[in-house]
Amino acid sequence: MFAVYATVTIFASLLYGSAAVVYLIGHEFPKAQLDMKRLPRSWVPVLGTMLAAGALGLLGGFAVPMLGMLAALCLVLYFVGALLAHLRVGSRKLANWAGFFATAVAALGVNLAYYWT
């Protein structure tokens, strides 16, 4: 079970960490996404910081299990908010969202299965 937990956690950390870098370096993609969702561009560094905190929290879960579980839960909630932002403007392009959300759910699931079963 540890191999599954470690694999999913490390994969999720790399995924969200790389997304955080894209947000924090000022890449045009997150800005275009916020424009499409009619959200202020001033949110880009905040959202990037939230993704970075989630990635680091998942890795911190190896030392402090509750931290990893809370980070995974917060990432799930982050992507529920992203879904609501998509639906609010009528966007049905949810393939990328689904991958990010599924990874967050998987990270939460393996955290719960490994530490709290």
mmCIF file of C-alpha atoms in Angstrom:
data_model
loop_
_atom_site.group_PDB
_atom_site.id
_atom_site.type_symbol
_atom_site.label_atom_id
_atom_site.label_comp_id
_atom_site.label_asym_id
_atom_site.label_seq_id
_atom_site.Cartn_x
_atom_site.Cartn_y
_atom_site.Cartn_z
ATOM 1 C CA MET A 1 0.000 0.000 0.000
ATOM 2 C CA PHE A 2 2.874 2.377 0.690
ATOM 3 C CA ALA A 3 4.024 2.140 -2.941
ATOM 4 C CA VAL A 4 0.607 3.265 -4.189
ATOM 5 C CA TYR A 5 0.428 6.053 -1.608
ATOM 6 C CA ALA A 6 3.940 7.286 -2.451
ATOM 7 C CA THR A 7 3.406 7.090 -6.226
ATOM 8 C CA VAL A 8 0.103 8.965 -6.213
ATOM 9 C CA THR A 9 1.363 11.556 -3.735
ATOM 10 C CA ILE A 10 4.573 12.262 -5.629
ATOM 11 C CA PHE A 11 2.739 12.392 -8.973
ATOM 12 C CA ALA A 12 0.150 14.808 -7.554
ATOM 13 C CA SER A 13 2.863 16.972 -6.006
ATOM 14 C CA LEU A 14 4.694 17.202 -9.318
ATOM 15 C CA LEU A 15 1.473 17.975 -11.188
ATOM 16 C CA TYR A 16 0.316 20.734 -8.846
ATOM 17 C CA GLY A 17 3.836 22.054 -8.344
ATOM 18 C CA SER A 18 4.308 22.457 -12.094
ATOM 19 C CA ALA A 19 0.897 24.133 -12.384
ATOM 20 C CA ALA A 20 1.893 26.491 -9.571
ATOM 21 C CA VAL A 21 5.083 27.418 -11.424
ATOM 22 C CA VAL A 22 3.064 28.218 -14.552
ATOM 23 C CA TYR A 23 0.859 30.531 -12.495
ATOM 24 C CA LEU A 24 3.690 32.159 -10.583
ATOM 25 C CA ILE A 25 6.040 32.893 -13.488
ATOM 26 C CA GLY A 26 3.363 34.956 -15.226
ATOM 27 C CA HIS A 27 2.616 32.598 -18.108
ATOM 28 C CA GLU A 28 -0.217 33.722 -20.367
ATOM 29 C CA PHE A 29 -2.314 30.520 -20.039
ATOM 30 C CA PRO A 30 -3.619 31.131 -16.490
ATOM 31 C CA LYS A 31 -4.382 34.744 -17.370
ATOM 32 C CA ALA A 32 -6.380 33.646 -20.405
ATOM 33 C CA GLN A 33 -8.243 31.126 -18.269
ATOM 34 C CA LEU A 34 -9.171 33.786 -15.729
ATOM 35 C CA ASP A 35 -10.271 36.135 -18.518
ATOM 36 C CA MET A 36 -12.471 33.386 -19.968
ATOM 37 C CA LYS A 37 -14.041 32.812 -16.554
ATOM 38 C CA ARG A 38 -14.434 36.577 -16.029
ATOM 39 C CA LEU A 39 -12.283 36.558 -12.900
ATOM 40 C CA PRO A 40 -9.706 39.234 -12.012
ATOM 41 C CA ARG A 41 -6.129 38.645 -13.153
ATOM 42 C CA SER A 42 -4.990 39.690 -9.691
ATOM 43 C CA TRP A 43 -6.003 36.191 -8.583
ATOM 44 C CA VAL A 44 -3.195 34.543 -10.609
ATOM 45 C CA PRO A 45 -0.522 34.727 -7.872
ATOM 46 C CA VAL A 46 -3.051 33.739 -5.193
ATOM 47 C CA LEU A 47 -4.172 30.666 -7.122
ATOM 48 C CA GLY A 48 -0.559 29.769 -7.906
ATOM 49 C CA THR A 49 0.339 30.048 -4.242
ATOM 50 C CA MET A 50 -2.599 27.830 -3.320
ATOM 51 C CA LEU A 51 -1.438 25.174 -5.785
ATOM 52 C CA ALA A 52 2.129 25.406 -4.468
ATOM 53 C CA ALA A 53 0.895 25.059 -0.887
ATOM 54 C CA GLY A 54 -1.120 21.988 -1.882
ATOM 55 C CA ALA A 55 1.878 20.390 -3.581
ATOM 56 C CA LEU A 56 4.141 21.053 -0.614
ATOM 57 C CA GLY A 57 1.453 19.913 1.815
ATOM 58 C CA LEU A 58 1.124 16.596 0.019
ATOM 59 C CA LEU A 59 4.857 16.029 0.348
ATOM 60 C CA GLY A 60 4.744 17.164 3.968
ATOM 61 C CA GLY A 61 2.205 14.408 4.529
ATOM 62 C CA PHE A 62 5.029 11.886 4.479
ATOM 63 C CA ALA A 63 6.237 13.398 7.780
ATOM 64 C CA VAL A 64 2.919 14.658 9.178
ATOM 65 C CA PRO A 65 0.051 12.511 7.865
ATOM 66 C CA MET A 66 -2.682 14.992 8.814
ATOM 67 C CA LEU A 67 -0.957 17.680 6.730
ATOM 68 C CA GLY A 68 -1.056 15.503 3.626
ATOM 69 C CA MET A 69 -4.693 14.644 4.132
ATOM 70 C CA LEU A 70 -5.653 18.296 4.642
ATOM 71 C CA ALA A 71 -3.624 19.373 1.607
ATOM 72 C CA ALA A 72 -5.392 16.775 -0.548
ATOM 73 C CA LEU A 73 -8.775 17.865 0.801
ATOM 74 C CA CYS A 74 -7.977 21.513 0.069
ATOM 75 C CA LEU A 75 -6.935 20.620 -3.470
ATOM 76 C CA VAL A 76 -10.238 18.804 -3.992
ATOM 77 C CA LEU A 77 -12.077 21.918 -2.786
ATOM 78 C CA TYR A 78 -9.884 24.129 -5.019
ATOM 79 C CA PHE A 79 -10.959 22.144 -8.067
ATOM 80 C CA VAL A 80 -14.612 22.115 -7.019
ATOM 81 C CA GLY A 81 -14.307 25.909 -7.060
ATOM 82 C CA ALA A 82 -12.684 25.711 -10.505
ATOM 83 C CA LEU A 83 -15.624 23.631 -11.737
ATOM 84 C CA LEU A 84 -18.071 26.215 -10.419
ATOM 85 C CA ALA A 85 -16.102 28.958 -12.198
ATOM 86 C CA HIS A 86 -16.303 26.989 -15.448
ATOM 87 C CA LEU A 87 -20.017 26.324 -15.123
ATOM 88 C CA ARG A 88 -20.771 29.924 -14.151
ATOM 89 C CA VAL A 89 -19.654 31.140 -17.580
ATOM 90 C CA GLY A 90 -21.070 28.157 -19.485
ATOM 91 C CA SER A 91 -17.703 26.564 -20.272
ATOM 92 C CA ARG A 92 -17.946 22.872 -21.043
ATOM 93 C CA LYS A 93 -14.223 22.354 -21.710
ATOM 94 C CA LEU A 94 -13.563 20.282 -18.616
ATOM 95 C CA ALA A 95 -11.005 17.688 -19.756
ATOM 96 C CA ASN A 96 -8.049 19.381 -18.043
ATOM 97 C CA TRP A 97 -10.148 20.087 -14.976
ATOM 98 C CA ALA A 98 -11.187 16.435 -14.784
ATOM 99 C CA GLY A 99 -7.568 15.254 -14.774
ATOM 100 C CA PHE A 100 -6.540 17.685 -12.054
ATOM 101 C CA PHE A 101 -9.645 16.916 -9.990
ATOM 102 C CA ALA A 102 -9.235 13.140 -10.343
ATOM 103 C CA THR A 103 -5.630 13.422 -9.201
ATOM 104 C CA ALA A 104 -6.694 15.424 -6.123
ATOM 105 C CA VAL A 105 -9.389 12.857 -5.308
ATOM 106 C CA ALA A 106 -6.872 10.043 -5.761
ATOM 107 C CA ALA A 107 -4.399 11.794 -3.454
ATOM 108 C CA LEU A 108 -7.102 12.220 -0.826
ATOM 109 C CA GLY A 109 -8.194 8.604 -1.254
ATOM 110 C CA VAL A 110 -4.742 7.123 -0.835
ATOM 111 C CA ASN A 111 -4.062 9.367 2.167
ATOM 112 C CA LEU A 112 -7.235 8.177 3.852
ATOM 113 C CA ALA A 113 -6.630 4.543 2.899
ATOM 114 C CA TYR A 114 -3.013 4.480 4.007
ATOM 115 C CA TYR A 115 -3.235 6.378 7.272
ATOM 116 C CA TRP A 116 -6.811 6.075 8.481
ATOM 117 C CA THR A 117 -7.967 2.553 7.702
#
